Short mmCIF file of C-alpha atoms in Angstrom, two decimals:
data_model
loop_
_atom_site.label_atom_id
_atom_site.label_comp_id
_atom_site.label_asym_id
_atom_site.label_seq_id
_atom_site.Cartn_x
_atom_site.Cartn_y
_atom_site.Cartn_z
CA MET A 1 12.01 49.81 63.50
CA HIS A 2 11.03 51.10 60.07
CA LEU A 3 12.37 48.12 58.33
CA ALA A 4 10.81 45.68 60.78
CA ALA A 5 7.46 47.40 60.23
CA SER A 6 7.59 47.44 56.48
CA TRP A 7 8.74 43.71 56.00
CA PRO A 8 5.24 42.26 56.96
CA ASN A 9 3.62 44.95 54.66
CA TRP A 10 5.92 43.88 51.74
CA LEU A 11 5.22 40.21 52.18
CA GLU A 12 1.37 40.90 52.35
CA ALA A 13 1.63 43.14 49.17
CA HIS A 14 3.70 40.41 47.22
CA THR A 15 1.95 37.24 48.49
CA THR A 16 0.31 36.75 45.24
CA ALA A 17 3.52 37.00 43.21
CA LEU A 18 5.56 34.73 45.68
CA VAL A 19 3.03 32.14 46.57
CA GLU A 20 -0.14 32.00 44.43
CA VAL A 21 1.49 32.49 40.98
CA PRO A 22 4.09 29.75 41.53
CA LEU A 23 1.26 27.43 42.83
CA ARG A 24 -0.84 28.12 39.88
CA ILE A 25 2.05 27.46 37.56
CA ALA A 26 2.80 24.17 39.30
CA LEU A 27 -0.87 23.15 39.16
CA ILE A 28 -0.94 23.89 35.46
CA VAL A 29 2.16 21.78 34.94
CA VAL A 30 0.80 18.91 36.92
CA VAL A 31 -2.69 18.90 35.20
CA LEU A 32 -1.17 18.98 31.73
CA ALA A 33 1.27 16.18 32.62
CA VAL A 34 -1.66 14.05 33.85
CA ILE A 35 -3.61 14.90 30.69
CA ARG A 36 -0.69 13.95 28.63
CA TRP A 37 -0.31 10.62 30.36
CA VAL A 38 -3.93 9.75 30.11
CA ALA A 39 -4.05 10.75 26.49
CA LYS A 40 -0.95 8.64 25.62
CA ARG A 41 -2.45 5.57 27.29
CA ALA A 42 -5.89 6.10 25.50
CA ILE A 43 -4.13 6.54 22.13
CA THR A 44 -2.05 3.39 22.56
CA ARG A 45 -5.13 1.26 23.56
CA VAL A 46 -7.24 2.67 20.73
CA VAL A 47 -4.60 2.18 18.13
CA GLN A 48 -3.83 -1.38 19.14
CA HIS A 49 -7.57 -2.25 19.43
CA ILE A 50 -8.19 -0.98 15.94
CA LEU A 51 -5.09 -2.35 14.13
CA GLN A 52 -4.73 -5.64 15.93
CA PRO A 53 -7.61 -8.02 15.48
CA SER A 54 -8.34 -10.34 18.39
CA GLY A 55 -7.72 -14.12 18.24
CA ASP A 56 -11.53 -14.71 18.15
CA ASP A 57 -11.68 -13.05 14.74
CA HIS A 58 -9.39 -15.69 13.23
CA GLU A 59 -11.23 -18.38 14.98
CA SER A 60 -14.52 -17.22 13.87
CA ARG A 61 -13.62 -17.37 10.19
CA PRO A 62 -14.58 -20.40 8.30
CA PRO A 63 -11.89 -22.92 7.59
CA ARG A 64 -10.18 -22.78 4.19
CA ARG A 65 -10.50 -25.62 1.82
CA ALA A 66 -7.74 -28.15 1.67
CA GLY A 67 -5.06 -27.56 -0.83
CA ARG A 68 -5.21 -23.79 -0.84
CA GLY A 69 -1.71 -23.23 0.61
CA ALA A 70 -2.29 -23.12 4.31
CA ALA A 71 1.29 -22.85 5.23
CA VAL A 72 1.83 -19.85 2.91
CA LEU A 73 -1.32 -18.16 4.15
CA LEU A 74 -0.16 -18.69 7.69
CA ARG A 75 3.06 -16.98 6.91
CA ASP A 76 1.17 -14.10 5.09
CA ARG A 77 -0.93 -13.66 8.34
CA ALA A 78 2.22 -13.55 10.45
CA ARG A 79 3.56 -10.92 8.05
CA SER A 80 0.34 -9.03 8.33
CA SER A 81 0.44 -9.09 12.06
CA GLN A 82 3.95 -7.65 11.96
CA ARG A 83 2.93 -4.81 9.66
CA ARG A 84 -0.14 -4.06 11.92
CA GLU A 85 2.26 -3.73 14.86
CA GLN A 86 4.54 -1.50 12.89
CA ARG A 87 1.77 0.77 11.82
CA ALA A 88 0.34 0.80 15.37
CA ARG A 89 3.68 2.01 16.82
CA THR A 90 4.07 4.66 14.04
CA ILE A 91 0.71 6.03 14.29
CA GLY A 92 0.66 5.96 18.02
CA SER A 93 3.93 7.88 18.26
CA VAL A 94 2.61 10.50 15.75
CA LEU A 95 -0.57 11.00 17.67
CA SER A 96 1.42 11.15 21.04
CA SER A 97 3.76 13.82 19.60
CA GLY A 98 0.73 15.79 18.40
CA VAL A 99 -0.86 15.76 21.81
CA THR A 100 2.44 16.73 23.42
CA ILE A 101 2.90 19.71 21.12
CA VAL A 102 -0.70 20.97 21.69
CA LEU A 103 -0.49 20.67 25.54
CA ALA A 104 2.96 22.23 25.51
CA LEU A 105 1.56 25.26 23.57
CA LEU A 106 -1.47 25.46 25.65
CA GLY A 107 0.59 25.26 29.00
CA THR A 108 3.10 27.93 27.68
CA ALA A 109 0.14 30.41 27.01
CA MET A 110 -1.36 29.73 30.40
CA ILE A 111 1.92 30.15 32.19
CA LEU A 112 2.70 33.45 30.39
CA ASP A 113 -0.75 34.65 31.22
CA GLN A 114 -0.16 33.95 35.02
CA VAL A 115 3.25 35.74 34.82
CA GLY A 116 1.49 38.72 33.48
CA ILE A 117 2.79 38.75 29.89
CA ALA A 118 0.15 40.01 27.36
CA LEU A 119 -0.76 37.24 24.92
CA GLY A 120 -2.40 39.39 22.28
CA PRO A 121 0.71 40.83 20.58
CA LEU A 122 2.42 37.28 20.88
CA LEU A 123 -0.53 35.52 19.26
CA ALA A 124 -0.75 38.17 16.44
CA SER A 125 3.05 37.73 15.71
CA ALA A 126 2.77 33.94 15.78
CA GLY A 127 -0.25 34.15 13.45
CA VAL A 128 1.71 36.13 10.97
CA VAL A 129 4.81 33.87 11.17
CA GLY A 130 2.65 30.72 11.04
CA LEU A 131 0.81 31.94 7.93
CA ALA A 132 4.05 32.67 6.19
CA ILE A 133 5.47 29.31 7.14
CA GLY A 134 2.29 27.64 6.07
CA PHE A 135 2.39 29.07 2.60
CA GLY A 136 6.07 28.12 2.21
CA ALA A 137 5.63 24.53 3.56
CA GLN A 138 2.31 23.54 1.96
CA SER A 139 4.04 20.59 0.15
CA LEU A 140 5.73 19.43 3.34
CA VAL A 141 2.32 19.48 5.24
CA ALA A 142 0.75 17.54 2.45
CA ASP A 143 3.52 15.01 2.53
CA TYR A 144 3.14 14.34 6.22
CA LEU A 145 -0.61 14.15 6.09
CA SER A 146 -0.61 11.76 3.08
CA GLY A 147 2.00 9.64 4.81
CA LEU A 148 -0.22 9.36 7.96
CA LEU A 149 -3.23 8.48 5.82
CA ILE A 150 -1.30 5.89 3.97
CA MET A 151 -0.37 4.22 7.16
CA VAL A 152 -3.77 4.49 8.71
CA GLU A 153 -5.52 3.04 5.65
CA ASP A 154 -2.71 0.45 5.08
CA GLN A 155 -2.48 1.31 1.40
CA TYR A 156 0.88 -0.41 1.18
CA GLY A 157 3.71 -1.36 3.61
CA VAL A 158 7.31 -2.52 3.61
CA GLY A 159 7.81 -5.67 1.42
CA ASP A 160 4.80 -4.92 -0.79
CA THR A 161 5.17 -4.72 -4.57
CA VAL A 162 3.50 -1.54 -5.81
CA ASP A 163 2.92 0.54 -8.83
CA LEU A 164 3.22 4.31 -8.05
CA GLY A 165 3.37 5.57 -11.62
CA GLU A 166 6.81 5.63 -12.90
CA ALA A 167 8.02 3.91 -9.73
CA VAL A 168 7.31 0.22 -9.85
CA GLY A 169 8.91 -2.30 -7.48
CA GLU A 170 9.27 -3.35 -3.79
CA VAL A 171 8.68 -0.92 -0.89
CA GLU A 172 11.73 -0.89 1.22
CA HIS A 173 10.89 2.02 3.62
CA ILE A 174 7.74 4.11 4.27
CA GLY A 175 7.81 7.23 6.38
CA LEU A 176 5.57 10.24 7.02
CA ARG A 177 7.27 12.13 4.27
CA LEU A 178 9.00 9.73 1.93
CA THR A 179 8.40 6.23 0.50
CA HIS A 180 11.46 4.19 -0.86
CA VAL A 181 10.80 1.85 -3.72
CA ARG A 182 13.31 -0.53 -5.27
CA ASP A 183 12.64 -1.18 -8.85
CA LEU A 184 13.33 -4.32 -10.99
CA ASN A 185 16.74 -2.91 -12.15
CA GLY A 186 17.83 -2.08 -8.54
CA GLY A 187 17.14 1.54 -8.72
CA LEU A 188 15.96 3.10 -5.45
CA TRP A 189 13.17 5.64 -5.96
CA HIS A 190 12.39 8.39 -3.25
CA ILE A 191 8.72 9.35 -3.69
CA ARG A 192 7.24 12.23 -1.64
CA ASN A 193 3.93 10.87 -0.13
CA GLY A 194 2.05 13.98 -1.19
CA GLU A 195 2.77 13.15 -4.84
CA VAL A 196 1.31 9.67 -4.51
CA LEU A 197 -1.97 10.06 -6.47
CA ARG A 198 -2.80 6.46 -7.00
CA VAL A 199 -1.28 3.05 -5.85
CA ARG A 200 -1.57 -0.46 -7.30
CA ASN A 201 -0.66 -2.91 -4.67
CA ASP A 202 0.04 -6.49 -5.89
CA SER A 203 0.69 -7.94 -2.43
CA GLN A 204 -2.66 -7.61 -0.67
CA ASP A 205 -4.99 -10.50 -0.12
CA TRP A 206 -4.64 -12.32 -3.44
CA ALA A 207 -3.61 -11.95 -7.14
CA ARG A 208 -4.77 -13.35 -10.46
CA ALA A 209 -2.65 -15.02 -13.12
CA VAL A 210 -4.20 -14.36 -16.59
CA LEU A 211 -3.26 -16.11 -19.65
CA ASP A 212 -4.53 -15.35 -23.24
CA VAL A 213 -4.01 -18.26 -25.57
CA ALA A 214 -4.45 -17.76 -29.35
CA VAL A 215 -5.54 -20.79 -31.42
CA ALA A 216 -6.34 -21.22 -35.16
CA TYR A 217 -9.91 -20.44 -36.51
CA ASP A 218 -10.35 -24.01 -37.59
CA ALA A 219 -9.84 -25.35 -34.01
CA ASN A 220 -12.74 -26.80 -32.17
CA LEU A 221 -13.33 -24.36 -29.18
CA ASP A 222 -14.91 -27.05 -26.97
CA THR A 223 -11.69 -29.30 -27.47
CA VAL A 224 -9.51 -26.18 -26.70
CA TYR A 225 -11.57 -25.35 -23.54
CA GLN A 226 -11.08 -29.00 -22.32
CA VAL A 227 -7.36 -28.99 -23.07
CA LEU A 228 -6.80 -25.79 -21.13
CA GLU A 229 -8.95 -26.93 -18.19
CA ASP A 230 -6.91 -30.18 -17.99
CA ALA A 231 -3.67 -28.26 -18.11
CA GLY A 232 -4.94 -26.01 -15.31
CA ARG A 233 -6.01 -28.94 -13.19
CA ALA A 234 -2.65 -30.72 -13.63
CA LEU A 235 -0.88 -27.49 -12.41
CA ARG A 236 -3.21 -27.37 -9.36
CA GLN A 237 -2.36 -31.03 -8.49
CA ASP A 238 1.37 -30.44 -8.72
CA PRO A 239 2.83 -30.22 -5.22
CA ALA A 240 5.16 -27.52 -6.33
CA PHE A 241 2.18 -25.25 -7.03
CA SER A 242 -0.70 -26.56 -4.92
CA ALA A 243 0.20 -24.12 -2.13
CA VAL A 244 0.30 -21.29 -4.59
CA LEU A 245 -2.96 -21.64 -6.28
CA LEU A 246 -6.20 -20.54 -4.37
CA GLU A 247 -8.50 -22.25 -6.83
CA ASP A 248 -8.71 -24.42 -10.00
CA PRO A 249 -7.80 -22.49 -13.13
CA SER A 250 -10.96 -21.63 -15.12
CA VAL A 251 -11.53 -20.93 -18.78
CA TRP A 252 -13.26 -17.60 -19.22
CA GLY A 253 -14.08 -18.06 -22.91
CA VAL A 254 -13.20 -16.26 -26.07
CA GLN A 255 -11.47 -12.98 -25.32
CA SER A 256 -11.10 -11.60 -28.99
CA LEU A 257 -11.15 -12.52 -32.48
CA ASP A 258 -7.74 -11.38 -34.03
CA ALA A 259 -6.70 -11.34 -37.55
CA ASP A 260 -4.46 -14.51 -37.13
CA GLY A 261 -6.68 -16.57 -34.64
CA VAL A 262 -9.07 -16.85 -31.81
CA VAL A 263 -7.89 -15.69 -28.31
CA VAL A 264 -9.15 -17.72 -25.36
CA ARG A 265 -8.49 -16.54 -21.77
CA LEU A 266 -7.51 -18.77 -18.83
CA ALA A 267 -7.32 -17.34 -15.33
CA VAL A 268 -6.62 -18.55 -11.73
CA LYS A 269 -6.27 -16.96 -8.35
CA THR A 270 -3.06 -17.18 -6.55
CA ILE A 271 -1.30 -15.80 -3.35
CA PRO A 272 0.13 -12.43 -3.70
CA LEU A 273 3.28 -11.93 -5.73
CA GLN A 274 3.12 -15.41 -7.20
CA GLN A 275 0.94 -14.59 -10.35
CA TRP A 276 3.83 -14.07 -12.57
CA GLY A 277 5.50 -17.42 -11.92
CA VAL A 278 2.19 -19.27 -12.23
CA THR A 279 1.53 -17.54 -15.53
CA ARG A 280 4.97 -18.58 -16.92
CA GLU A 281 4.30 -22.30 -15.82
CA LEU A 282 0.87 -22.18 -17.25
CA ARG A 283 2.13 -20.89 -20.51
CA ARG A 284 4.64 -23.80 -20.77
CA ARG A 285 2.10 -26.43 -19.75
CA VAL A 286 -0.52 -25.04 -22.25
CA LYS A 287 1.98 -25.02 -25.08
CA ASP A 288 2.80 -28.69 -24.41
CA ALA A 289 -0.95 -29.57 -24.05
CA LEU A 290 -1.99 -27.88 -27.27
CA ASP A 291 0.86 -29.57 -29.14
CA ALA A 292 -0.13 -32.96 -27.81
CA ALA A 293 -3.63 -32.38 -28.88
CA GLY A 294 -2.74 -31.29 -32.47
CA ILE A 295 -4.14 -27.73 -31.95
CA ASP A 296 -2.14 -25.16 -33.91
CA ILE A 297 -1.13 -22.01 -32.31
CA PRO A 298 -1.37 -19.31 -35.17
CA PHE A 299 1.46 -16.99 -36.01
CA PRO A 300 1.27 -13.84 -38.14
CA GLN A 301 0.76 -14.72 -41.91
CA ARG A 302 1.74 -12.54 -44.82
CA THR A 303 1.02 -13.02 -48.44
CA ILE A 304 3.67 -11.70 -50.90
CA TRP A 305 2.79 -11.28 -54.55
CA LEU A 306 5.78 -11.49 -57.06
CA ARG A 307 5.34 -10.06 -60.58
CA ASN A 308 7.66 -11.12 -63.40
CA GLU A 309 9.10 -8.65 -65.93
CA GLU A 310 6.31 -9.29 -68.70
CA GLN A 311 3.68 -8.25 -66.13
CA GLU A 312 5.70 -5.13 -65.25
CA LYS A 313 5.89 -4.21 -69.03
CA GLN A 314 2.12 -4.68 -69.41
CA LEU A 315 1.25 -2.62 -66.40
CA THR A 316 3.74 0.15 -67.64
CA ALA A 317 2.15 0.14 -71.06
CA ARG A 318 -1.23 0.59 -69.73
#
């Protein structure tokens, strides 16, 4: 009788622990799971919307002039679309992971509070540990933040030719912590993203081939300008280079007056990564054109005075 009478009292006294607490914990888990699902969908949509332009954007752009390398530019647009998709997946994954971590910590704290565990000492201990880890991992945090900003701002991507200081070459891999660059000699550079202070990207939008041509002081500059312009137009009309040049080469004028001659600058816009090949071909064509026009290309001149023995004796006597 005593046990039968005490059993309902025990159930009544422990109803909160047996029913209400598990229900609250289950409700917390369900709510956080729903929030995580909604946040992940929102992050995916926002990132895709920002990083992937719609088809109307391409249709609204004015058509390019004929002879500006349409096929090559279409390939570049396809490559840009692939890069945007890669950036969207990476950034979305990072943001989703961040949301998951925050919700997991929040859920753990709420569940511990329902169980009756005091959070004050735990938060104080976690704060001390977090502070110590923060001081020890400052460079690591800087690397991850810099890597995320590099991806968001699209400073460079895989396949780009970049100048990161000592590391100059093609980007083979870019992550949140490290960037891998393959230089001209085949060496692979591993650069921490937090140490990237400035970037020169030779693969974005367009490039420029610049050629400085030195001519003799007695050369007629108007004739020189005409010869250079004709050589540039001939290069633009060449089918092998018409898809590479984005405009007609133009003579900018006299760049400097050197000791041995007058330096005239010739420049032209090209598609990315083709400026060096265009410069080499321009240099060859300009050399042939100047030779055909009879315009001398100066070379360093040196005057040597030779004194005979009698002059040496006279100088010695003095």
